[in-house]
Amino acid sequence: MTPEETSAMTLIALGPSTRRCPVTGSTPRGPSRPTRAARRQGRVLLGAGLALLPWLGYLAATLPPAEAAAWVTLDTFEAAALIAAGSRLLHGDDRHRVPAAAAAVLLVADACIDLATAAPGTELTTAVIMAVVAEIPLATVCAMLSARPPRGTRPAVPSPPLSPVPSSGSTSDHPGAR
């Protein structure tokens, strides 16, 4: 991944609050008063993202350089997405959905790769425990947060079915009718 791609991904996850919506051109809905549940979820995501930071150092110090680069990169993106989603939730910002969705995908990918590359025995047992206890439940929370509609919005009301266009009453409109 090039530095430009990394910068672009970081801007997407942590972008400035003055970014404009691409579809409407309006400023996205900013901070509002977060609910108790949103604050709790924000603290969980923020805590998980911050807990990954020392883990990055451990991985960099203990893994072979090629493996360390891959795992540190993946976990850095996870941490950035979790921290962005968590801090936005804590501030009542409805723009937590994109980083939460990114975190969900990254956490599931991390769990799958851990399970696929773990050697049988203790390493596989650790990978299963991490997936079941931490990565998959956290990914589930992130996925639910990313799919939840913004507060204060109503669900879309289905439009009524279209009625047929009335004809002029003449049978001459149809070919062959004479």
C-alpha positions as protocol buffer text, in pm:
chain_id: "A"
residue {
  index: 1
  type: MET
  ca { x: 0 y: 0 z: 0 }
}
residue {
  index: 2
  type: THR
  ca { x: 139 y: 338 z: -95 }
}
residue {
  index: 3
  type: PRO
  ca { x: 163 y: 629 z: 148 }
}
residue {
  index: 4
  type: GLU
  ca { x: -106 y: 812 z: -52 }
}
residue {
  index: 5
  type: GLU
  ca { x: -348 y: 519 z: -12 }
}
residue {
  index: 6
  type: THR
  ca { x: -272 y: 502 z: 360 }
}
residue {
  index: 7
  type: SER
  ca { x: -336 y: 877 z: 394 }
}
residue {
  index: 8
  type: ALA
  ca { x: -662 y: 847 z: 203 }
}
residue {
  index: 9
  type: MET
  ca { x: -782 y: 561 z: 425 }
}
residue {
  index: 10
  type: THR
  ca { x: -687 y: 758 z: 736 }
}
residue {
  index: 11
  type: LEU
  ca { x: -882 y: 1061 z: 612 }
}
residue {
  index: 12
  type: ILE
  ca { x: -1185 y: 841 z: 548 }
}
residue {
  index: 13
  type: ALA
  ca { x: -1170 y: 694 z: 899 }
}
residue {
  index: 14
  type: LEU
  ca { x: -1070 y: 1009 z: 1086 }
}
residue {
  index: 15
  type: GLY
  ca { x: -1179 y: 1281 z: 843 }
}
residue {
  index: 16
  type: PRO
  ca { x: -1248 y: 1636 z: 954 }
}
residue {
  index: 17
  type: SER
  ca { x: -1592 y: 1725 z: 1087 }
}
residue {
  index: 18
  type: THR
  ca { x: -1635 y: 1988 z: 815 }
}
residue {
  index: 19
  type: ARG
  ca { x: -1639 y: 1734 z: 532 }
}
residue {
  index: 20
  type: ARG
  ca { x: -1932 y: 1773 z: 296 }
}
residue {
  index: 21
  type: CYS
  ca { x: -2173 y: 1496 z: 201 }
}
residue {
  index: 22
  type: PRO
  ca { x: -2104 y: 1384 z: -157 }
}
residue {
  index: 23
  type: VAL
  ca { x: -2467 y: 1326 z: -249 }
}
residue {
  index: 24
  type: THR
  ca { x: -2643 y: 1629 z: -104 }
}
residue {
  index: 25
  type: GLY
  ca { x: -2352 y: 1869 z: -76 }
}
residue {
  index: 26
  type: SER
  ca { x: -2465 y: 1957 z: 275 }
}
residue {
  index: 27
  type: THR
  ca { x: -2262 y: 1927 z: 591 }
}
residue {
  index: 28
  type: PRO
  ca { x: -2321 y: 1592 z: 762 }
}
residue {
  index: 29
  type: ARG
  ca { x: -2520 y: 1587 z: 1080 }
}
residue {
  index: 30
  type: GLY
  ca { x: -2286 y: 1688 z: 1356 }
}
residue {
  index: 31
  type: PRO
  ca { x: -2268 y: 1612 z: 1725 }
}
residue {
  index: 32
  type: SER
  ca { x: -2577 y: 1576 z: 1937 }
}
residue {
  index: 33
  type: ARG
  ca { x: -2619 y: 1463 z: 2295 }
}
residue {
  index: 34
  type: PRO
  ca { x: -2521 y: 1093 z: 2305 }
}
residue {
  index: 35
  type: THR
  ca { x: -2744 y: 844 z: 2481 }
}
residue {
  index: 36
  type: ARG
  ca { x: -2618 y: 640 z: 2776 }
}
residue {
  index: 37
  type: ALA
  ca { x: -2595 y: 332 z: 2551 }
}
residue {
  index: 38
  type: ALA
  ca { x: -2401 y: 524 z: 2285 }
}
residue {
  index: 39
  type: ARG
  ca { x: -2156 y: 649 z: 2548 }
}
residue {
  index: 40
  type: ARG
  ca { x: -2106 y: 296 z: 2681 }
}
residue {
  index: 41
  type: GLN
  ca { x: -2055 y: 158 z: 2330 }
}
residue {
  index: 42
  type: GLY
  ca { x: -1819 y: 445 z: 2250 }
}
residue {
  index: 43
  type: ARG
  ca { x: -1611 y: 369 z: 2560 }
}
residue {
  index: 44
  type: VAL
  ca { x: -1593 y: 0 z: 2464 }
}
residue {
  index: 45
  type: LEU
  ca { x: -1479 y: 76 z: 2108 }
}
residue {
  index: 46
  type: LEU
  ca { x: -1236 y: 346 z: 2218 }
}
residue {
  index: 47
  type: GLY
  ca { x: -1093 y: 119 z: 2488 }
}
residue {
  index: 48
  type: ALA
  ca { x: -1052 y: -169 z: 2243 }
}
residue {
  index: 49
  type: GLY
  ca { x: -877 y: 58 z: 1994 }
}
residue {
  index: 50
  type: LEU
  ca { x: -644 y: 198 z: 2259 }
}
residue {
  index: 51
  type: ALA
  ca { x: -571 y: -153 z: 2392 }
}
residue {
  index: 52
  type: LEU
  ca { x: -444 y: -248 z: 2047 }
}
residue {
  index: 53
  type: LEU
  ca { x: -169 y: 15 z: 2061 }
}
residue {
  index: 54
  type: PRO
  ca { x: 65 y: -172 z: 2301 }
}
residue {
  index: 55
  type: TRP
  ca { x: -20 y: -492 z: 2113 }
}
residue {
  index: 56
  type: LEU
  ca { x: 123 y: -333 z: 1798 }
}
residue {
  index: 57
  type: GLY
  ca { x: 457 y: -287 z: 1973 }
}
residue {
  index: 58
  type: TYR
  ca { x: 454 y: -647 z: 2096 }
}
residue {
  index: 59
  type: LEU
  ca { x: 384 y: -777 z: 1745 }
}
residue {
  index: 60
  type: ALA
  ca { x: 655 y: -560 z: 1592 }
}
residue {
  index: 61
  type: ALA
  ca { x: 909 y: -682 z: 1850 }
}
residue {
  index: 62
  type: THR
  ca { x: 829 y: -1054 z: 1844 }
}
residue {
  index: 63
  type: LEU
  ca { x: 732 y: -1148 z: 1488 }
}
residue {
  index: 64
  type: PRO
  ca { x: 966 y: -1190 z: 1190 }
}
residue {
  index: 65
  type: PRO
  ca { x: 983 y: -863 z: 992 }
}
residue {
  index: 66
  type: ALA
  ca { x: 761 y: -976 z: 699 }
}
residue {
  index: 67
  type: GLU
  ca { x: 490 y: -1110 z: 928 }
}
residue {
  index: 68
  type: ALA
  ca { x: 519 y: -812 z: 1164 }
}
residue {
  index: 69
  type: ALA
  ca { x: 458 y: -569 z: 879 }
}
residue {
  index: 70
  type: ALA
  ca { x: 137 y: -746 z: 777 }
}
residue {
  index: 71
  type: TRP
  ca { x: -4 y: -790 z: 1128 }
}
residue {
  index: 72
  type: VAL
  ca { x: 95 y: -444 z: 1250 }
}
residue {
  index: 73
  type: THR
  ca { x: -69 y: -287 z: 943 }
}
residue {
  index: 74
  type: LEU
  ca { x: -393 y: -482 z: 990 }
}
residue {
  index: 75
  type: ASP
  ca { x: -409 y: -410 z: 1361 }
}
residue {
  index: 76
  type: THR
  ca { x: -324 y: -42 z: 1305 }
}
residue {
  index: 77
  type: PHE
  ca { x: -624 y: -6 z: 1074 }
}
residue {
  index: 78
  type: GLU
  ca { x: -840 y: -189 z: 1329 }
}
residue {
  index: 79
  type: ALA
  ca { x: -723 y: 44 z: 1606 }
}
residue {
  index: 80
  type: ALA
  ca { x: -781 y: 356 z: 1393 }
}
residue {
  index: 81
  type: ALA
  ca { x: -1132 y: 245 z: 1297 }
}
residue {
  index: 82
  type: LEU
  ca { x: -1223 y: 151 z: 1655 }
}
residue {
  index: 83
  type: ILE
  ca { x: -1085 y: 477 z: 1797 }
}
residue {
  index: 84
  type: ALA
  ca { x: -1263 y: 685 z: 1532 }
}
residue {
  index: 85
  type: ALA
  ca { x: -1597 y: 509 z: 1582 }
}
residue {
  index: 86
  type: GLY
  ca { x: -1568 y: 515 z: 1960 }
}
residue {
  index: 87
  type: SER
  ca { x: -1473 y: 881 z: 1987 }
}
residue {
  index: 88
  type: ARG
  ca { x: -1750 y: 982 z: 1748 }
}
residue {
  index: 89
  type: LEU
  ca { x: -2003 y: 784 z: 1951 }
}
residue {
  index: 90
  type: LEU
  ca { x: -1883 y: 949 z: 2272 }
}
residue {
  index: 91
  type: HIS
  ca { x: -1940 y: 1290 z: 2115 }
}
residue {
  index: 92
  type: GLY
  ca { x: -2285 y: 1199 z: 1979 }
}
residue {
  index: 93
  type: ASP
  ca { x: -2163 y: 1227 z: 1621 }
}
residue {
  index: 94
  type: ASP
  ca { x: -2377 y: 1029 z: 1376 }
}
residue {
  index: 95
  type: ARG
  ca { x: -2077 y: 978 z: 1147 }
}
residue {
  index: 96
  type: HIS
  ca { x: -1954 y: 680 z: 1349 }
}
residue {
  index: 97
  type: ARG
  ca { x: -2104 y: 436 z: 1096 }
}
residue {
  index: 98
  type: VAL
  ca { x: -1824 y: 423 z: 837 }
}
residue {
  index: 99
  type: PRO
  ca { x: -1541 y: 358 z: 1084 }
}
residue {
  index: 100
  type: ALA
  ca { x: -1762 y: 109 z: 1271 }
}
residue {
  index: 101
  type: ALA
  ca { x: -1831 y: -80 z: 948 }
}
residue {
  index: 102
  type: ALA
  ca { x: -1461 y: -77 z: 860 }
}
residue {
  index: 103
  type: ALA
  ca { x: -1375 y: -207 z: 1208 }
}
residue {
  index: 104
  type: ALA
  ca { x: -1630 y: -488 z: 1174 }
}
residue {
  index: 105
  type: VAL
  ca { x: -1481 y: -604 z: 844 }
}
residue {
  index: 106
  type: LEU
  ca { x: -1124 y: -578 z: 971 }
}
residue {
  index: 107
  type: LEU
  ca { x: -1202 y: -768 z: 1292 }
}
residue {
  index: 108
  type: VAL
  ca { x: -1370 y: -1054 z: 1104 }
}
residue {
  index: 109
  type: ALA
  ca { x: -1079 y: -1066 z: 859 }
}
residue {
  index: 110
  type: ASP
  ca { x: -833 y: -1070 z: 1150 }
}
residue {
  index: 111
  type: ALA
  ca { x: -1018 y: -1359 z: 1318 }
}
residue {
  index: 112
  type: CYS
  ca { x: -1034 y: -1559 z: 994 }
}
residue {
  index: 113
  type: ILE
  ca { x: -665 y: -1508 z: 917 }
}
residue {
  index: 114
  type: ASP
  ca { x: -568 y: -1595 z: 1276 }
}
residue {
  index: 115
  type: LEU
  ca { x: -766 y: -1919 z: 1256 }
}
residue {
  index: 116
  type: ALA
  ca { x: -638 y: -2009 z: 909 }
}
residue {
  index: 117
  type: THR
  ca { x: -270 y: -1951 z: 989 }
}
residue {
  index: 118
  type: ALA
  ca { x: -256 y: -2088 z: 1345 }
}
residue {
  index: 119
  type: ALA
  ca { x: -55 y: -2404 z: 1403 }
}
residue {
  index: 120
  type: PRO
  ca { x: -242 y: -2689 z: 1573 }
}
residue {
  index: 121
  type: GLY
  ca { x: -218 y: -2690 z: 1951 }
}
residue {
  index: 122
  type: THR
  ca { x: -179 y: -2387 z: 2176 }
}
residue {
  index: 123
  type: GLU
  ca { x: -163 y: -2139 z: 1887 }
}
residue {
  index: 124
  type: LEU
  ca { x: -493 y: -2260 z: 1741 }
}
residue {
  index: 125
  type: THR
  ca { x: -658 y: -2266 z: 2085 }
}
residue {
  index: 126
  type: THR
  ca { x: -549 y: -1906 z: 2143 }
}
residue {
  index: 127
  type: ALA
  ca { x: -681 y: -1802 z: 1800 }
}
residue {
  index: 128
  type: VAL
  ca { x: -1019 y: -1966 z: 1869 }
}
residue {
  index: 129
  type: ILE
  ca { x: -1047 y: -1801 z: 2212 }
}
residue {
  index: 130
  type: MET
  ca { x: -954 y: -1458 z: 2071 }
}
residue {
  index: 131
  type: ALA
  ca { x: -1207 y: -1496 z: 1789 }
}
residue {
  index: 132
  type: VAL
  ca { x: -1491 y: -1613 z: 2014 }
}
residue {
  index: 133
  type: VAL
  ca { x: -1426 y: -1386 z: 2312 }
}
residue {
  index: 134
  type: ALA
  ca { x: -1303 y: -1063 z: 2151 }
}
residue {
  index: 135
  type: GLU
  ca { x: -1293 y: -1025 z: 1773 }
}
residue {
  index: 136
  type: ILE
  ca { x: -1632 y: -1163 z: 1663 }
}
residue {
  index: 137
  type: PRO
  ca { x: -1835 y: -1003 z: 1947 }
}
residue {
  index: 138
  type: LEU
  ca { x: -1665 y: -667 z: 1886 }
}
residue {
  index: 139
  type: ALA
  ca { x: -1724 y: -702 z: 1511 }
}
residue {
  index: 140
  type: THR
  ca { x: -2091 y: -775 z: 1582 }
}
residue {
  index: 141
  type: VAL
  ca { x: -2125 y: -459 z: 1793 }
}
residue {
  index: 142
  type: CYS
  ca { x: -1953 y: -257 z: 1519 }
}
residue {
  index: 143
  type: ALA
  ca { x: -2177 y: -404 z: 1248 }
}
residue {
  index: 144
  type: MET
  ca { x: -2491 y: -327 z: 1450 }
}
residue {
  index: 145
  type: LEU
  ca { x: -2372 y: 30 z: 1511 }
}
residue {
  index: 146
  type: SER
  ca { x: -2299 y: 82 z: 1144 }
}
residue {
  index: 147
  type: ALA
  ca { x: -2643 y: -44 z: 1039 }
}
residue {
  index: 148
  type: ARG
  ca { x: -2846 y: 149 z: 1299 }
}
residue {
  index: 149
  type: PRO
  ca { x: -3033 y: 445 z: 1149 }
}
residue {
  index: 150
  type: PRO
  ca { x: -2939 y: 792 z: 1277 }
}
residue {
  index: 151
  type: ARG
  ca { x: -3136 y: 921 z: 1574 }
}
residue {
  index: 152
  type: GLY
  ca { x: -3430 y: 1139 z: 1484 }
}
residue {
  index: 153
  type: THR
  ca { x: -3486 y: 982 z: 1145 }
}
residue {
  index: 154
  type: ARG
  ca { x: -3793 y: 788 z: 1052 }
}
residue {
  index: 155
  type: PRO
  ca { x: -3785 y: 462 z: 860 }
}
residue {
  index: 156
  type: ALA
  ca { x: -3851 y: 502 z: 490 }
}
residue {
  index: 157
  type: VAL
  ca { x: -4218 y: 482 z: 402 }
}
residue {
  index: 158
  type: PRO
  ca { x: -4279 y: 266 z: 97 }
}
residue {
  index: 159
  type: SER
  ca { x: -4433 y: 457 z: -190 }
}
residue {
  index: 160
  type: PRO
  ca { x: -4776 y: 347 z: -306 }
}
residue {
  index: 161
  type: PRO
  ca { x: -4787 y: 120 z: -609 }
}
residue {
  index: 162
  type: LEU
  ca { x: -4820 y: 293 z: -942 }
}
residue {
  index: 163
  type: SER
  ca { x: -5165 y: 270 z: -1095 }
}
residue {
  index: 164
  type: PRO
  ca { x: -5196 y: 187 z: -1463 }
}
residue {
  index: 165
  type: VAL
  ca { x: -5208 y: 481 z: -1701 }
}
residue {
  index: 166
  type: PRO
  ca { x: -5565 y: 527 z: -1816 }
}
residue {
  index: 167
  type: SER
  ca { x: -5616 y: 480 z: -2186 }
}
residue {
  index: 168
  type: SER
  ca { x: -5826 y: 710 z: -2402 }
}
residue {
  index: 169
  type: GLY
  ca { x: -6106 y: 454 z: -2405 }
}
residue {
  index: 170
  type: SER
  ca { x: -6065 y: 377 z: -2772 }
}
residue {
  index: 171
  type: THR
  ca { x: -5972 y: 30 z: -2890 }
}
residue {
  index: 172
  type: SER
  ca { x: -5790 y: 182 z: -3184 }
}
residue {
  index: 173
  type: ASP
  ca { x: -5488 y: 234 z: -2960 }
}
residue {
  index: 174
  type: HIS
  ca { x: -5404 y: -132 z: -2993 }
}
residue {
  index: 175
  type: PRO
  ca { x: -5253 y: -255 z: -3315 }
}
residue {
  index: 176
  type: GLY
  ca { x: -5479 y: -502 z: -3492 }
}
residue {
  index: 177
  type: ALA
  ca { x: -5794 y: -379 z: -3321 }
}
residue {
  index: 178
  type: ARG
  ca { x: -6025 y: -257 z: -3597 }
}
